[in-house]
Coordinates of C-alpha atoms in Angstrom, one line a residue:
M128 CA -123.1 -85.4 236.1
K129 CA -119.3 -85.6 236.4
E130 CA -119.2 -82.4 238.3
L131 CA -122.0 -83.6 240.6
I132 CA -120.1 -86.9 241.3
N133 CA -117.0 -84.9 242.1
N134 CA -119.0 -82.9 244.6
L135 CA -120.0 -86.0 246.5
K136 CA -117.7 -86.1 249.6
G137 CA -117.3 -88.8 252.2
D138 CA -116.9 -92.5 252.0
K139 CA -117.4 -93.7 248.4
G140 CA -118.2 -97.2 249.5
I141 CA -121.2 -96.1 251.5
W142 CA -122.4 -93.9 248.5
S143 CA -122.0 -96.9 246.2
F144 CA -123.9 -99.5 248.3
V145 CA -126.7 -97.0 249.0
M146 CA -127.1 -96.2 245.3
L147 CA -127.1 -99.9 244.4
L148 CA -129.8 -100.7 246.9
A149 CA -131.9 -97.8 245.6
L150 CA -131.5 -99.0 242.0
I151 CA -132.4 -102.5 242.9
S152 CA -135.6 -101.3 244.6
F153 CA -137.3 -100.1 241.3
M154 CA -138.1 -103.5 239.8
P155 CA -139.6 -105.1 242.9
V156 CA -141.6 -102.0 243.7
F157 CA -142.9 -101.8 240.2
S158 CA -143.8 -105.5 240.1
A159 CA -145.4 -105.6 243.6
S160 CA -147.5 -102.5 242.8
T161 CA -149.7 -104.6 240.5
N162 CA -151.2 -106.0 243.8
L163 CA -152.5 -102.5 244.6
V164 CA -153.7 -101.8 241.1
Y165 CA -155.4 -105.0 240.0
V166 CA -156.4 -106.6 243.3
I167 CA -157.2 -103.5 245.4
G168 CA -158.0 -101.3 242.4
K169 CA -156.0 -98.4 243.5
G170 CA -153.8 -96.2 241.2
S171 CA -151.6 -97.4 238.3
T172 CA -148.3 -99.3 238.1
I173 CA -146.6 -96.4 236.3
G174 CA -148.0 -94.0 238.9
Y175 CA -146.5 -96.1 241.8
L176 CA -143.2 -96.3 239.9
V177 CA -143.0 -92.6 239.4
K178 CA -144.0 -92.0 243.1
H179 CA -141.2 -94.3 244.2
L180 CA -138.8 -92.5 241.9
V181 CA -139.8 -89.2 243.5
H182 CA -139.3 -90.6 247.0
I183 CA -135.8 -91.9 246.0
F184 CA -134.9 -88.6 244.4
I185 CA -136.0 -86.6 247.5
G186 CA -134.1 -89.1 249.7
F187 CA -130.8 -88.6 247.8
A188 CA -131.4 -84.8 247.8
L189 CA -131.6 -85.1 251.6
I190 CA -128.4 -87.1 251.8
Y191 CA -126.6 -84.5 249.7
M192 CA -127.9 -81.6 251.8
V193 CA -127.3 -83.3 255.2
H194 CA -123.8 -84.5 254.3
K195 CA -122.8 -80.9 253.5
V196 CA -123.4 -79.9 257.2
P197 CA -120.5 -80.4 259.6
Y198 CA -121.5 -83.3 261.8
H199 CA -120.6 -81.6 265.1
Y200 CA -123.5 -79.2 264.5
Y201 CA -125.8 -82.1 265.2
R202 CA -124.7 -82.0 268.9
G203 CA -126.7 -78.9 269.6
L204 CA -129.5 -79.7 267.1
S205 CA -130.3 -83.0 269.0
Q206 CA -130.9 -81.0 272.2
L207 CA -133.3 -78.6 270.4
A208 CA -135.0 -81.4 268.5
M209 CA -135.7 -83.7 271.5
P210 CA -138.7 -81.6 272.9
I211 CA -140.0 -81.1 269.3
V212 CA -140.0 -84.8 268.7
A213 CA -141.7 -85.5 272.0
V214 CA -144.5 -83.0 271.1
L215 CA -144.9 -84.7 267.7
L216 CA -145.1 -88.1 269.3
V217 CA -147.8 -86.9 271.7
Y218 CA -149.7 -85.4 268.8
T219 CA -149.4 -88.7 266.9
F220 CA -150.6 -90.6 269.9
F221 CA -153.8 -88.7 270.1
Q222 CA -154.4 -87.3 266.6
G223 CA -152.3 -89.6 264.4
T224 CA -153.3 -91.0 261.0
V225 CA -154.0 -94.6 260.3
I226 CA -152.6 -96.0 257.0
D227 CA -153.2 -99.2 255.1
G228 CA -155.7 -100.6 257.7
A229 CA -153.3 -100.5 260.6
N230 CA -154.9 -100.7 264.0
A231 CA -152.8 -98.0 265.5
S232 CA -152.1 -94.4 264.4
R233 CA -148.3 -94.1 263.7
W234 CA -148.3 -91.3 261.1
I235 CA -149.0 -87.6 261.0
K236 CA -150.0 -85.7 258.0
V237 CA -148.1 -82.5 257.1
P238 CA -150.6 -79.7 256.6
F239 CA -151.1 -78.2 253.1
I240 CA -148.9 -80.7 251.2
G241 CA -150.7 -83.8 252.5
V242 CA -147.5 -85.9 253.0
T243 CA -147.6 -88.4 255.9
F244 CA -144.5 -89.5 257.8
Q245 CA -143.9 -91.8 260.7
T246 CA -142.8 -89.8 263.7
S247 CA -141.1 -92.7 265.4
A248 CA -138.5 -92.9 262.6
L249 CA -137.6 -89.3 263.2
A250 CA -137.5 -89.9 266.9
M251 CA -135.0 -92.7 266.5
I252 CA -132.6 -90.4 264.6
V253 CA -132.8 -87.6 267.1
L254 CA -132.5 -90.0 270.1
M255 CA -129.4 -91.7 268.7
I256 CA -127.7 -88.4 268.1
Y257 CA -128.7 -87.2 271.7
V258 CA -127.3 -90.4 273.2
A259 CA -124.0 -90.1 271.2
R260 CA -123.7 -86.5 272.3
Y261 CA -124.1 -87.5 276.0
L262 CA -121.5 -90.3 275.8
A263 CA -119.0 -88.1 274.0
K264 CA -119.4 -85.4 276.6
A265 CA -119.0 -88.0 279.4
D266 CA -115.9 -89.6 277.9
G267 CA -113.1 -89.7 280.4
K268 CA -115.3 -88.5 283.3
E269 CA -116.6 -90.5 286.2
V270 CA -120.3 -91.3 285.5
T271 CA -122.7 -91.6 288.4
F272 CA -125.9 -93.6 288.0
K273 CA -128.1 -90.7 289.3
Q274 CA -126.6 -88.2 286.9
S275 CA -126.9 -90.5 283.9
V276 CA -130.5 -91.3 284.7
I277 CA -131.4 -87.7 284.8
E278 CA -129.5 -86.6 281.7
L279 CA -129.7 -89.7 279.6
W280 CA -132.3 -92.3 280.5
I281 CA -135.3 -90.2 281.5
P282 CA -135.4 -88.6 278.0
V283 CA -134.9 -92.0 276.4
F284 CA -137.7 -93.6 278.4
I285 CA -140.0 -90.7 277.7
I286 CA -139.5 -91.1 273.9
L287 CA -139.9 -94.9 274.2
A288 CA -143.1 -94.6 276.3
L289 CA -144.7 -92.4 273.6
I290 CA -143.8 -94.9 270.9
L291 CA -144.5 -98.2 272.6
P292 CA -148.3 -98.2 272.7
S293 CA -148.7 -98.1 268.9
N294 CA -145.4 -99.5 267.7
F295 CA -143.8 -102.1 269.9
S296 CA -141.3 -103.3 267.2
T297 CA -139.8 -99.8 266.7
A298 CA -139.7 -99.1 270.5
A299 CA -137.9 -102.4 271.0
L300 CA -135.5 -101.7 268.2
I301 CA -134.7 -98.2 269.5
F302 CA -134.1 -99.5 273.1
S303 CA -131.8 -102.3 271.9
M304 CA -129.9 -99.9 269.7
V305 CA -129.5 -97.4 272.6
C306 CA -128.2 -100.2 274.8
M307 CA -125.8 -101.3 272.1
L308 CA -124.6 -97.7 271.7
V309 CA -124.0 -97.0 275.4
F310 CA -122.1 -100.3 275.6
V311 CA -119.9 -99.2 272.7
G312 CA -119.6 -95.8 274.4
K313 CA -118.1 -97.5 277.5
Y314 CA -121.1 -96.8 279.8
P315 CA -120.6 -98.8 283.1
L316 CA -122.0 -102.3 282.6
K317 CA -123.5 -102.5 286.1
Y318 CA -125.6 -99.4 285.3
L319 CA -126.6 -100.8 281.9
G320 CA -127.7 -104.0 283.5
M321 CA -129.9 -102.0 286.0
I322 CA -131.4 -100.0 283.1
I323 CA -132.2 -103.1 281.1
G324 CA -133.9 -104.7 284.1
T325 CA -135.8 -101.5 284.7
G326 CA -136.9 -101.4 281.0
I327 CA -138.2 -105.0 281.1
T328 CA -140.0 -104.4 284.4
M329 CA -141.7 -101.3 282.9
L330 CA -142.7 -103.3 279.8
V331 CA -144.3 -106.0 282.0
L332 CA -146.2 -103.4 284.0
F333 CA -147.4 -101.7 280.9
V334 CA -148.7 -105.0 279.4
A335 CA -150.4 -105.8 282.7
F336 CA -152.0 -102.4 282.7
A337 CA -153.2 -102.8 279.1
K338 CA -154.7 -106.2 279.9
A339 CA -156.4 -104.9 283.0
F340 CA -157.8 -101.8 281.3
P341 CA -158.3 -102.7 277.6
D342 CA -160.4 -99.6 277.0
A343 CA -157.7 -97.2 278.1
M344 CA -155.9 -97.5 274.7
P345 CA -158.2 -99.2 272.3
N346 CA -156.8 -100.5 269.0
R347 CA -153.2 -99.5 270.0
V348 CA -151.6 -102.1 272.3
D349 CA -153.8 -104.9 270.9
T350 CA -152.0 -104.8 267.5
W351 CA -148.5 -105.8 268.6
M352 CA -149.6 -107.9 271.6
N353 CA -151.8 -110.1 269.3
R354 CA -148.9 -110.5 266.9
I355 CA -146.7 -111.8 269.6
E356 CA -149.4 -114.1 270.9
R357 CA -150.1 -115.4 267.3
F358 CA -146.4 -116.0 266.7
T359 CA -146.2 -118.2 269.8
S360 CA -149.5 -120.0 269.1
D361 CA -150.3 -122.8 266.6
A362 CA -153.8 -121.5 266.0
P363 CA -154.5 -120.3 262.4
N364 CA -154.5 -116.5 262.1
E365 CA -154.1 -113.6 259.8
D366 CA -150.3 -113.4 260.3
D367 CA -150.0 -117.1 259.4
Y368 CA -151.7 -116.2 256.1
Q369 CA -149.1 -113.6 255.3
I370 CA -146.2 -115.7 256.4
E371 CA -147.5 -118.7 254.4
K372 CA -147.8 -116.6 251.2
A373 CA -144.3 -115.2 251.8
K374 CA -142.8 -118.7 252.3
I375 CA -144.6 -119.9 249.1
A376 CA -143.1 -117.0 247.2
I377 CA -139.6 -117.8 248.5
A378 CA -140.0 -121.5 247.7
S379 CA -141.2 -120.7 244.2
G380 CA -138.1 -118.6 243.5
M381 CA -135.7 -121.5 244.0
V382 CA -132.2 -120.6 242.7
Y383 CA -132.7 -118.2 239.8
G384 CA -136.3 -117.1 240.4
V385 CA -139.4 -117.0 238.1
G386 CA -138.2 -113.8 236.4
P387 CA -138.7 -110.1 236.8
G388 CA -142.4 -109.1 237.1
K389 CA -143.6 -112.7 237.1
S390 CA -144.3 -113.1 240.8
V391 CA -147.7 -114.8 241.5
Q392 CA -147.8 -114.3 245.3
K393 CA -147.7 -110.5 245.0
N394 CA -151.4 -110.8 244.1
F395 CA -152.2 -112.5 247.4
L396 CA -149.6 -111.2 249.8
P397 CA -150.6 -108.0 251.7
Q398 CA -148.0 -105.3 251.9
S399 CA -146.1 -107.0 249.1
S400 CA -144.4 -103.7 248.1
S401 CA -143.3 -102.7 251.7
D402 CA -143.2 -105.2 254.6
F403 CA -142.9 -108.4 252.5
I404 CA -141.0 -107.1 249.5
F405 CA -138.1 -109.4 250.3
A406 CA -140.3 -112.4 249.6
I407 CA -141.2 -110.9 246.2
I408 CA -137.5 -110.3 245.4
V409 CA -136.6 -114.0 246.2
E410 CA -139.6 -115.2 244.2
E411 CA -138.7 -113.2 241.1
Y412 CA -134.9 -113.3 241.3
G413 CA -134.4 -116.5 243.3
L414 CA -131.8 -117.4 245.9
V415 CA -129.3 -115.4 243.9
G416 CA -131.3 -112.2 244.2
G417 CA -132.0 -112.7 247.9
L418 CA -128.3 -113.3 248.7
T419 CA -127.3 -110.3 246.6
V420 CA -129.6 -108.0 248.6
L421 CA -128.4 -109.5 251.9
S422 CA -124.7 -109.2 250.7
L423 CA -125.2 -105.5 249.9
Y424 CA -126.5 -104.8 253.4
L425 CA -123.6 -106.7 255.0
L426 CA -121.1 -104.8 252.8
L427 CA -122.7 -101.6 253.9
F428 CA -122.4 -102.8 257.5
A429 CA -118.7 -103.5 256.9
R430 CA -118.2 -100.0 255.6
F431 CA -119.9 -98.6 258.7
L432 CA -117.5 -100.6 260.9
V433 CA -114.5 -99.4 258.9
T434 CA -115.5 -95.7 258.9
A435 CA -116.4 -95.9 262.6
H436 CA -112.9 -97.2 263.3
K437 CA -111.3 -94.5 261.2
A438 CA -113.2 -91.6 262.8
K439 CA -111.0 -89.4 265.0
S440 CA -113.6 -88.2 267.5
L441 CA -115.7 -90.4 269.8
F442 CA -118.8 -88.4 268.8
G443 CA -118.2 -89.3 265.1
K444 CA -117.7 -93.0 265.9
L445 CA -120.9 -93.1 268.0
L446 CA -122.9 -91.3 265.3
I447 CA -121.9 -94.0 262.7
V448 CA -122.7 -96.8 265.1
G449 CA -125.9 -95.3 266.4
L450 CA -127.4 -94.3 263.0
G451 CA -125.8 -97.0 260.8
F452 CA -126.4 -100.2 262.7
P453 CA -130.2 -99.7 263.1
I454 CA -130.5 -99.6 259.3
I455 CA -128.8 -103.0 259.0
F456 CA -130.7 -104.5 261.9
Q457 CA -134.0 -103.3 260.5
A458 CA -133.1 -105.0 257.2
L459 CA -132.3 -108.2 259.0
I460 CA -135.6 -108.0 260.9
N461 CA -137.6 -107.5 257.7
M462 CA -135.9 -110.6 256.1
G463 CA -136.4 -112.6 259.3
V464 CA -140.1 -111.9 259.3
A465 CA -140.4 -113.1 255.7
V466 CA -138.9 -116.5 256.6
E467 CA -140.8 -116.7 259.9
L468 CA -137.8 -116.3 262.1
L469 CA -139.6 -113.3 263.8
P470 CA -143.2 -112.3 264.3
V471 CA -144.7 -109.8 261.9
T472 CA -143.3 -106.4 262.9
G473 CA -144.2 -103.9 260.2
Q474 CA -140.5 -103.0 259.7
T475 CA -139.7 -102.1 256.1
L476 CA -136.6 -103.1 254.1
P477 CA -134.5 -99.9 254.1
L478 CA -134.0 -98.1 250.8
I479 CA -135.9 -100.9 248.9
S480 CA -139.5 -101.0 250.3
S481 CA -141.9 -98.4 249.0
G482 CA -142.9 -95.5 251.2
G483 CA -141.8 -91.9 251.6
S484 CA -141.0 -91.3 255.2
S485 CA -139.1 -94.6 255.8
I486 CA -136.8 -93.8 252.8
W487 CA -136.3 -90.2 253.8
M488 CA -135.4 -91.0 257.4
T489 CA -133.0 -93.7 256.3
C490 CA -131.4 -91.2 253.9
I491 CA -131.1 -88.5 256.6
S492 CA -129.2 -91.1 258.8
I493 CA -126.9 -92.0 255.9
G494 CA -126.3 -88.3 255.2
I495 CA -125.1 -87.7 258.7
I496 CA -122.9 -90.8 258.6
I497 CA -121.4 -89.5 255.3
S498 CA -120.9 -86.1 256.9
V499 CA -118.7 -87.8 259.5
T500 CA -116.6 -89.6 256.9
K501 CA -116.4 -86.4 254.9
K502 CA -114.9 -84.6 257.8
E503 CA -112.3 -87.3 258.3
E504 CA -111.4 -87.1 254.6
E505 CA -111.0 -83.3 254.9
I506 CA -108.7 -83.8 257.9
A507 CA -106.7 -86.4 256.0
Q508 CA -106.4 -84.1 253.0
E509 CA -105.3 -81.2 255.2
L510 CA -102.6 -83.5 256.8
K511 CA -101.5 -84.6 253.3
E512 CA -101.2 -81.0 252.1
K513 CA -99.3 -80.1 255.2
E514 CA -96.9 -82.9 254.6
D515 CA -96.5 -81.9 251.0
R516 CA -95.7 -78.3 252.0
E517 CA -93.2 -79.5 254.6
A518 CA -91.6 -81.8 252.0
A519 CA -91.3 -78.9 249.4
L520 CA -89.8 -76.6 252.0
Q521 CA -87.3 -79.3 253.1
Q522 CA -86.4 -79.8 249.4
L523 CA -85.7 -76.0 249.0
I524 CA -83.6 -76.1 252.2
D525 CA -81.6 -79.1 250.9
E526 CA -81.0 -77.4 247.5
H527 CA -79.9 -74.2 249.2
I528 CA -77.5 -76.2 251.5
L529 CA -76.2 -78.1 248.4
R530 CA -75.5 -74.8 246.5
E531 CA -73.7 -73.4 249.5
K532 CA -71.6 -76.5 249.9
Q533 CA -70.7 -76.4 246.2
R534 CA -69.8 -72.7 246.5
E535 CA -67.6 -73.3 249.5
E536 CA -65.9 -76.2 247.7
A537 CA -65.4 -74.0 244.6
E538 CA -63.9 -71.2 246.7
A539 CA -61.6 -73.7 248.5
Q540 CA -60.3 -74.9 245.1
G541 CA -59.8 -71.3 243.9
L542 CA -62.3 -71.5 241.0
E543 CA -63.9 -68.4 239.6
Q544 CA -67.4 -67.7 240.9
P545 CA -70.2 -66.1 238.9
A546 CA -70.9 -62.5 239.7
A547 CA -73.3 -61.9 242.5
F548 CA -76.2 -59.5 241.9
S549 CA -78.1 -57.5 244.4
I550 CA -81.8 -56.7 244.0
E551 CA -80.7 -53.0 244.0
D552 CA -78.0 -53.5 241.4
D553 CA -77.8 -50.5 238.9
S554 CA -75.2 -51.9 236.6
T555 CA -75.8 -52.4 232.9
E556 CA -75.2 -56.1 233.4
P557 CA -78.3 -58.4 233.1
N558 CA -79.9 -58.6 236.5
P559 CA -81.8 -61.8 237.2
M560 CA -83.9 -60.1 239.8
R561 CA -85.2 -57.4 237.4
A562 CA -88.3 -59.6 236.6
V563 CA -89.6 -59.3 240.2
F564 CA -89.0 -55.5 240.7
G565 CA -92.2 -53.9 242.0
K566 CA -93.9 -57.3 242.5

């Protein structure tokens, strides 16, 4: 274990907070799984706990493998992965799998092993790396609107158009994060304003088309459109039921909570182990538990800011911002839904909610971020070693100058000097260089 820990490179703060969030996840997931076992009658609590353990283990294995890859390799990989992601999204659009009663297909099942994963999560990672690559390449150059539309925004809008019909919340999160990233990357603000306006216009046209032709994409657009309408309406609905149960759970927790595993609302709250797991955490561990989880995400956010500031290359800075900030915003969205600040979105709590693909995609993002910090540590270590070598050489030079000075002073005073030896000396006197002959 000690050797494994020593092999973990990169920012230790990020490693620590990620591990803490993963450890915290086990008790809420184990407790909330009783809803699936005793209410729905599916599986066993130990089975869900072991399944979650396997997901976390695979996630950390992904972090370890990804952080070993030099982060500049992802420049080229993003270009290769963009068309692959587009094909996967098209396949998901037409042949995707529906999970847990969702009205839209957002997952695809991997052949032979039967594992499902959400393609939009993978698309977000690839798209963020692609945008970071473009901004790093354009740094210091004059950017024209036409050129940026062709190279940057057309690929972005194609990916968003494939995600939007079945998953508005993810599409909105990706678009907002891309806009934030290009703002950080010093993309011209007048162009960014035009892009945001174009995006809003395209969304309005898409909604109008979906309303005019409801049979064009049945059971896809209705899901998120109805959620927005229900959020702005006072009429009783299914989302109100979920939110009310979540608020009851939060109110029941008070300051210190009802205790681990003693949640009552987990038996009534749908998606208690994924979308609404924060409500279960607050119910069982109280305000203290909820603030602890929130603090860990904010501390992780602070580490992202620090490491982005320390990164030497623009591409490294943008990678940390583009992959790290969405994790924090997704967590805040999940918590906001639980307290009815936002409409129900289906966004999970990163590293805590149950689910394989969401954990794995988050871990891949974290692995890339740690790869950036690892490279910066290696550069700092190389500079330190160079400084140490220069200091040692300077010390040898100073010692040599001092000896020469002492010899000259001794000669000036007429003092006897020790006999000088040559490496080729054949005398019978002890030769201090004999130890290195033939070396």
